[in-house]
PDB file of C-alpha atoms in Angstrom:
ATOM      1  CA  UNK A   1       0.000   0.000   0.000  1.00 88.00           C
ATOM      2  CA  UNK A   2       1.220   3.341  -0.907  1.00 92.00           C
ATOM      3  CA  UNK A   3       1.705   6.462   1.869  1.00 94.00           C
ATOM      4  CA  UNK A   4      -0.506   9.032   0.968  1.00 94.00           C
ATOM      5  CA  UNK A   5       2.108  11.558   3.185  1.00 95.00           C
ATOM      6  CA  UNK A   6       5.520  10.480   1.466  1.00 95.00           C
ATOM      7  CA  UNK A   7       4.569   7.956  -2.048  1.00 93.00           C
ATOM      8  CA  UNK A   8       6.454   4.928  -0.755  1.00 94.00           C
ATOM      9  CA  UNK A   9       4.819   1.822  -1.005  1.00 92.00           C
ATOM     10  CA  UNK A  10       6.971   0.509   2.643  1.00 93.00           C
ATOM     11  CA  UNK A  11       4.022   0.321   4.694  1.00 95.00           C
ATOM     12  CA  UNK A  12       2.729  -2.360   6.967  1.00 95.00           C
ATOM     13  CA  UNK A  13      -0.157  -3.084   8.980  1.00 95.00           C
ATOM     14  CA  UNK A  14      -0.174  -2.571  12.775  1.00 95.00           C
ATOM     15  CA  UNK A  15      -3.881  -3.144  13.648  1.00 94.00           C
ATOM     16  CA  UNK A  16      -7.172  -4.941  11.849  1.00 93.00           C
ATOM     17  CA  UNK A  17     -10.277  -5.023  12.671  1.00 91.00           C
ATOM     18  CA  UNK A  18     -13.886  -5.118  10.944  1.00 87.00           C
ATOM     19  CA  UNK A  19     -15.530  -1.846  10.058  1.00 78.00           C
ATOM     20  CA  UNK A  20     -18.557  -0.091  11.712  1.00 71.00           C
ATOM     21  CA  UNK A  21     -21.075  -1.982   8.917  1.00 68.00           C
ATOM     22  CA  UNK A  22     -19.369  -5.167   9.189  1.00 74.00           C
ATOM     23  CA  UNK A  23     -18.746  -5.593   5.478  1.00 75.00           C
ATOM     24  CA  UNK A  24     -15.428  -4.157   5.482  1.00 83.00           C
ATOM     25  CA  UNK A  25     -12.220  -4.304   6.907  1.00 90.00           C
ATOM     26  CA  UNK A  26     -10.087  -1.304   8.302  1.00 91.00           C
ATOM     27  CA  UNK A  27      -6.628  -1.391   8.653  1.00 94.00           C
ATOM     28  CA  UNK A  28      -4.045   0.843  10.573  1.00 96.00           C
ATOM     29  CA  UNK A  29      -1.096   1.158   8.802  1.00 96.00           C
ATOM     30  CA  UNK A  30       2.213   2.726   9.341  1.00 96.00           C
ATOM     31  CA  UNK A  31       4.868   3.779   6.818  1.00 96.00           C
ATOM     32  CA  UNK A  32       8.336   2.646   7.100  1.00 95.00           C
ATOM     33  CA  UNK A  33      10.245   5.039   5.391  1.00 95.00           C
ATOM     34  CA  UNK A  34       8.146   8.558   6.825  1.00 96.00           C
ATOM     35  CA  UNK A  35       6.936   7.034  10.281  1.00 96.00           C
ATOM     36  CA  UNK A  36       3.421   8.338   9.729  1.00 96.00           C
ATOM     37  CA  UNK A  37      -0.198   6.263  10.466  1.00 96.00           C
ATOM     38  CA  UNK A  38      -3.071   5.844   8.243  1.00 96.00           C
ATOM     39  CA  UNK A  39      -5.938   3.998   8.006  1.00 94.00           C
ATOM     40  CA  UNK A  40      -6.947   2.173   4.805  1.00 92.00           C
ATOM     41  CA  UNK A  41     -10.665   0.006   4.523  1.00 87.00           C
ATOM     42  CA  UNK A  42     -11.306  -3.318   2.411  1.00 87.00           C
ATOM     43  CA  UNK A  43     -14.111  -4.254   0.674  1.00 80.00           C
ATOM     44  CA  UNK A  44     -15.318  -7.065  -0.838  1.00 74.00           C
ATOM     45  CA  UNK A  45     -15.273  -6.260  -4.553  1.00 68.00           C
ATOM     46  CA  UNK A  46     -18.981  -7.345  -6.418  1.00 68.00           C
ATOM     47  CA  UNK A  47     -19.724  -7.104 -10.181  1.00 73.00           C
ATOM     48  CA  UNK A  48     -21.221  -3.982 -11.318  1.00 85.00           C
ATOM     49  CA  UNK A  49     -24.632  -3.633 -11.296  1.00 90.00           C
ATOM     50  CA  UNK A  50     -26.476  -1.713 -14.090  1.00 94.00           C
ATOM     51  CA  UNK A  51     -29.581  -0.244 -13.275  1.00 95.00           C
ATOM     52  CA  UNK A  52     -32.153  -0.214 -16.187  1.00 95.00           C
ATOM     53  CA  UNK A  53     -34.259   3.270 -15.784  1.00 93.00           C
ATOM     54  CA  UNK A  54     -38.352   2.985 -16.658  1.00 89.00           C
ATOM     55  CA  UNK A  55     -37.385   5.183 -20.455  1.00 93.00           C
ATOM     56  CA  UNK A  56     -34.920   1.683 -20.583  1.00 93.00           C
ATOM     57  CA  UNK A  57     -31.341   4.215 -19.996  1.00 95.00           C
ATOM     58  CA  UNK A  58     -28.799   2.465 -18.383  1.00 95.00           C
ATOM     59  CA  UNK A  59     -26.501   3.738 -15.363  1.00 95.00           C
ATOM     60  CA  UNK A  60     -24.478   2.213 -12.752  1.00 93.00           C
ATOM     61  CA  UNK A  61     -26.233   1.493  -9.539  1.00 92.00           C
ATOM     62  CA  UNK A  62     -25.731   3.881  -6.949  1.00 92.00           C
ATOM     63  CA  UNK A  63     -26.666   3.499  -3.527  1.00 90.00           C
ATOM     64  CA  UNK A  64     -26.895   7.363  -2.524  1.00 92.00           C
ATOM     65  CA  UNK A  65     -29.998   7.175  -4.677  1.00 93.00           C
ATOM     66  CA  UNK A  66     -31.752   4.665  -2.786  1.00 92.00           C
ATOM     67  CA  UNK A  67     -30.867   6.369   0.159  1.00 93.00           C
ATOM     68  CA  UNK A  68     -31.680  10.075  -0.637  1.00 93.00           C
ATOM     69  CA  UNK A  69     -35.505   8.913  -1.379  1.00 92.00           C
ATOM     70  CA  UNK A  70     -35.736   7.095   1.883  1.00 93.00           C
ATOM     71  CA  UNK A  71     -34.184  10.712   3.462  1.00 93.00           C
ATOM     72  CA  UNK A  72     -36.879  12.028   1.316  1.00 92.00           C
ATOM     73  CA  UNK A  73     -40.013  10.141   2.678  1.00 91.00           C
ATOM     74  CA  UNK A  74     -38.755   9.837   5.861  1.00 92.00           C
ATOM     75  CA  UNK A  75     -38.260  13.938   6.297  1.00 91.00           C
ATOM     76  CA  UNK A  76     -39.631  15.131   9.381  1.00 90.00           C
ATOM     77  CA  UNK A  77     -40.901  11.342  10.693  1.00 91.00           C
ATOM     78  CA  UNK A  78     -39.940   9.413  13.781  1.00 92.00           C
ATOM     79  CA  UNK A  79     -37.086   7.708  11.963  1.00 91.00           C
ATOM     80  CA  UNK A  80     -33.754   7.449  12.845  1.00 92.00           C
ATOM     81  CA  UNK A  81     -30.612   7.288  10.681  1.00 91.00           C
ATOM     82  CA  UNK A  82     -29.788   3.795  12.150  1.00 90.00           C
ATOM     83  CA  UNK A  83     -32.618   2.534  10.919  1.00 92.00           C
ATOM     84  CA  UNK A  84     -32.967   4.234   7.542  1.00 91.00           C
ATOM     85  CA  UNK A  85     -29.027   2.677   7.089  1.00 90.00           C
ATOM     86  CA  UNK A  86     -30.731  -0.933   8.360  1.00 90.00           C
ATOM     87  CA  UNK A  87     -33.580  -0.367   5.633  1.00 92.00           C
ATOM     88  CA  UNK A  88     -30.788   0.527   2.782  1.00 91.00           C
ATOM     89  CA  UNK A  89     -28.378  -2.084   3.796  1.00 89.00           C
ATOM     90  CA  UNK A  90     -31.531  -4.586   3.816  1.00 90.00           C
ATOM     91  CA  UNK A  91     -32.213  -3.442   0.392  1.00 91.00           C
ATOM     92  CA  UNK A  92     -28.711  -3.511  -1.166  1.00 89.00           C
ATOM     93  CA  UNK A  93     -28.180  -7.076   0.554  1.00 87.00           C
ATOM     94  CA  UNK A  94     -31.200  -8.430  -1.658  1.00 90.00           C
ATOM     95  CA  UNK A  95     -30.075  -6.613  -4.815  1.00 90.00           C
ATOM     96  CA  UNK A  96     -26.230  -8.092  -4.609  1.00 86.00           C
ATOM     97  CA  UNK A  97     -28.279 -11.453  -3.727  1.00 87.00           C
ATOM     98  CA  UNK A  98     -29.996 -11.495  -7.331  1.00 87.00           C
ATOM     99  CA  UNK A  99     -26.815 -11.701  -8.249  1.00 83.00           C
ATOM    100  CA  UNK A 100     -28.378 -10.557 -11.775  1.00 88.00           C
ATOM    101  CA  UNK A 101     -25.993  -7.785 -14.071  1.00 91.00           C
ATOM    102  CA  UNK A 102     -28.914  -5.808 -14.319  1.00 94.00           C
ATOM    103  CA  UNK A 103     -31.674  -5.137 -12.725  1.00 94.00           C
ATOM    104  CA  UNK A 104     -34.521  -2.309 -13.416  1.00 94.00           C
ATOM    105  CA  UNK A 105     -35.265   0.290 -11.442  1.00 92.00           C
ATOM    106  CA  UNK A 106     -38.906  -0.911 -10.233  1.00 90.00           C
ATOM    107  CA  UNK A 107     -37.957  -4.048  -8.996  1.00 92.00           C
ATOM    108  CA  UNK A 108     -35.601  -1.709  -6.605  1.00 93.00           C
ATOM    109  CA  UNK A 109     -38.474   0.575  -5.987  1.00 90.00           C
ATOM    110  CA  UNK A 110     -40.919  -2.349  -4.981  1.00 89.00           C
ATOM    111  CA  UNK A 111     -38.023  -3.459  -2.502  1.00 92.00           C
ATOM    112  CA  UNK A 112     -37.479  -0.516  -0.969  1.00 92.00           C
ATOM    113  CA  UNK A 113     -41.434  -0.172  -0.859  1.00 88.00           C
ATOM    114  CA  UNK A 114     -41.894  -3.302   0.742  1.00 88.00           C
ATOM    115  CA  UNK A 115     -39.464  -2.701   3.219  1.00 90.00           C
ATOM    116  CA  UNK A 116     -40.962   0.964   4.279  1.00 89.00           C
ATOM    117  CA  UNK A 117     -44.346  -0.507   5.356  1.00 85.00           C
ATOM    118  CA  UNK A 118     -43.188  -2.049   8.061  1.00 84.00           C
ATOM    119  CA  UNK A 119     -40.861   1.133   8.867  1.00 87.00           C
ATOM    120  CA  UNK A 120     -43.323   3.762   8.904  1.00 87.00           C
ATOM    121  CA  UNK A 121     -46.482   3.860   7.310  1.00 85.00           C
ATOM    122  CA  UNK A 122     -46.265   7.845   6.338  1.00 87.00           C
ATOM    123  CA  UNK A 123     -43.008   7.768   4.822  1.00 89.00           C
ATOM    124  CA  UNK A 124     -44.012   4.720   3.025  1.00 86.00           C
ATOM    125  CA  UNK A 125     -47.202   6.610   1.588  1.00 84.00           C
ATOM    126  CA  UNK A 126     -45.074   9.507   0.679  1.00 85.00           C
ATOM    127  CA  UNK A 127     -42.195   7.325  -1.165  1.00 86.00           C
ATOM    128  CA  UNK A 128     -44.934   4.986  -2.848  1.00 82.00           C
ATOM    129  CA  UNK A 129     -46.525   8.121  -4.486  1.00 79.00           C
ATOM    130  CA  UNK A 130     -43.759   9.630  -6.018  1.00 78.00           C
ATOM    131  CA  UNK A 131     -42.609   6.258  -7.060  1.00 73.00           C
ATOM    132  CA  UNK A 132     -45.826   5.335  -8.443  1.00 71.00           C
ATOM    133  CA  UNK A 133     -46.612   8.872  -9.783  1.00 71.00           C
ATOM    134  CA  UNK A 134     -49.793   8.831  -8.138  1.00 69.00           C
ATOM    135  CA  UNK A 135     -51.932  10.726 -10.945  1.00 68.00           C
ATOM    136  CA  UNK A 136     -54.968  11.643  -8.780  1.00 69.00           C
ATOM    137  CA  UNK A 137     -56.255  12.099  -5.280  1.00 71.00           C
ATOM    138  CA  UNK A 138     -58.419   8.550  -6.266  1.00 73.00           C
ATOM    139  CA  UNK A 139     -55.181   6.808  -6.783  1.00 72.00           C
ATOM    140  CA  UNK A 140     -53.775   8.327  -3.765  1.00 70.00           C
ATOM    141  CA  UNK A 141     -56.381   7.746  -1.391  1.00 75.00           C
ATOM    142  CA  UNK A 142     -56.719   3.554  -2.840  1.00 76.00           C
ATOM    143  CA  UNK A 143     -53.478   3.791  -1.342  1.00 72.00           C
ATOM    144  CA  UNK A 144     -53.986   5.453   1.882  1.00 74.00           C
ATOM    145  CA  UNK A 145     -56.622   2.851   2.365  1.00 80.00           C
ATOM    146  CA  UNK A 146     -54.542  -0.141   1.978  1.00 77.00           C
ATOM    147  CA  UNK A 147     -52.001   1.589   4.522  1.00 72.00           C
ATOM    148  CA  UNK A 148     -54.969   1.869   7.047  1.00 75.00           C
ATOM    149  CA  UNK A 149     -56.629  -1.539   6.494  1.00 77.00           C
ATOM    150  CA  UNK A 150     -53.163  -3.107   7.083  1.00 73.00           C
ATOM    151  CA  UNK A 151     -52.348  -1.391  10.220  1.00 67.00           C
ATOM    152  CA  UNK A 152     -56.298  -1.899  11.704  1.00 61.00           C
ATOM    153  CA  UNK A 153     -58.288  -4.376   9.896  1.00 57.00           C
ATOM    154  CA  UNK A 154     -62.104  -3.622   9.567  1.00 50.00           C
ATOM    155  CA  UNK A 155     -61.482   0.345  10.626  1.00 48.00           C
ATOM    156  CA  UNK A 156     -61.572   1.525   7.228  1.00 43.00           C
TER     157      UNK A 156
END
């Protein structure tokens, strides 16, 4: 491993350890040649995933997206970050688990979907109708309905 302080490549590890999300490893390192410590993390490396978009573009998958519409629907709702980083892990452990090459963008969308009922009914309403691109207040309420007959059966 190169020293990001000096450029040699005389380094060696003094402490490992798994990281905070258990799906990495960090290393302490220190340089031979300059003295000074760093810290390095390995990761498992998986095959690419390309995510096919509903007008059928293609782009890398990116897991900042699933997470910044989970922030999204989750604004302002008893959620913490710990558990919108459980949901997201959940989600991203079922996509590597397809182990497919690609994979479209709704089958990611009905993951995270099922996953946010059981999280927190508003957020889930909020994410499904952007996702769904509720059209109307009939298609919205159908919806809301569903939500309410879930959480208490015959109080609809």
């Amino acid at each position: 491993m190169k020293c990001p302080f000096c450029g040699k490549d005389e380094t060696r590890v003094i402490d490992s350890r798994p990281a905070d999300d258990n799906t990495s490893i960090r290393r302490r390192r220190i340089c031979d040649s300059c003295g000074k410590r760093f810290t390095t993390y390995e990761k498992v490396e998986t095959i690419p995933i390309i995510i096919i978009k509903k007008d059928n573009n293609r782009e890398p998958y990116d897991r900042s997206k699933i997470e910044a519409g989970i922030l999204r629907a989750c604004h302002k709702r008893p959620v913490s970050a710990e558990q919108i980083t459980k949901l997201v892990d959940s989600v991203e452990a079922e996509i590597f688990n397809m182990e497919k090459r690609e994979i479209k963008s709704r089958e990611i969308g009905e993951l995270v979907m099922n996953k946010m009922k059981d999280l927190e009914p508003v957020a889930y309403v909020r994410f499904a109708s952007v996702y769904r691109e509720f059209k109307d207040i009939n298609t919205f309420m159908d919806e809301l309905k569903d939500v309410m007959n879930k959480e208490a059966p015959g109080k609809a």
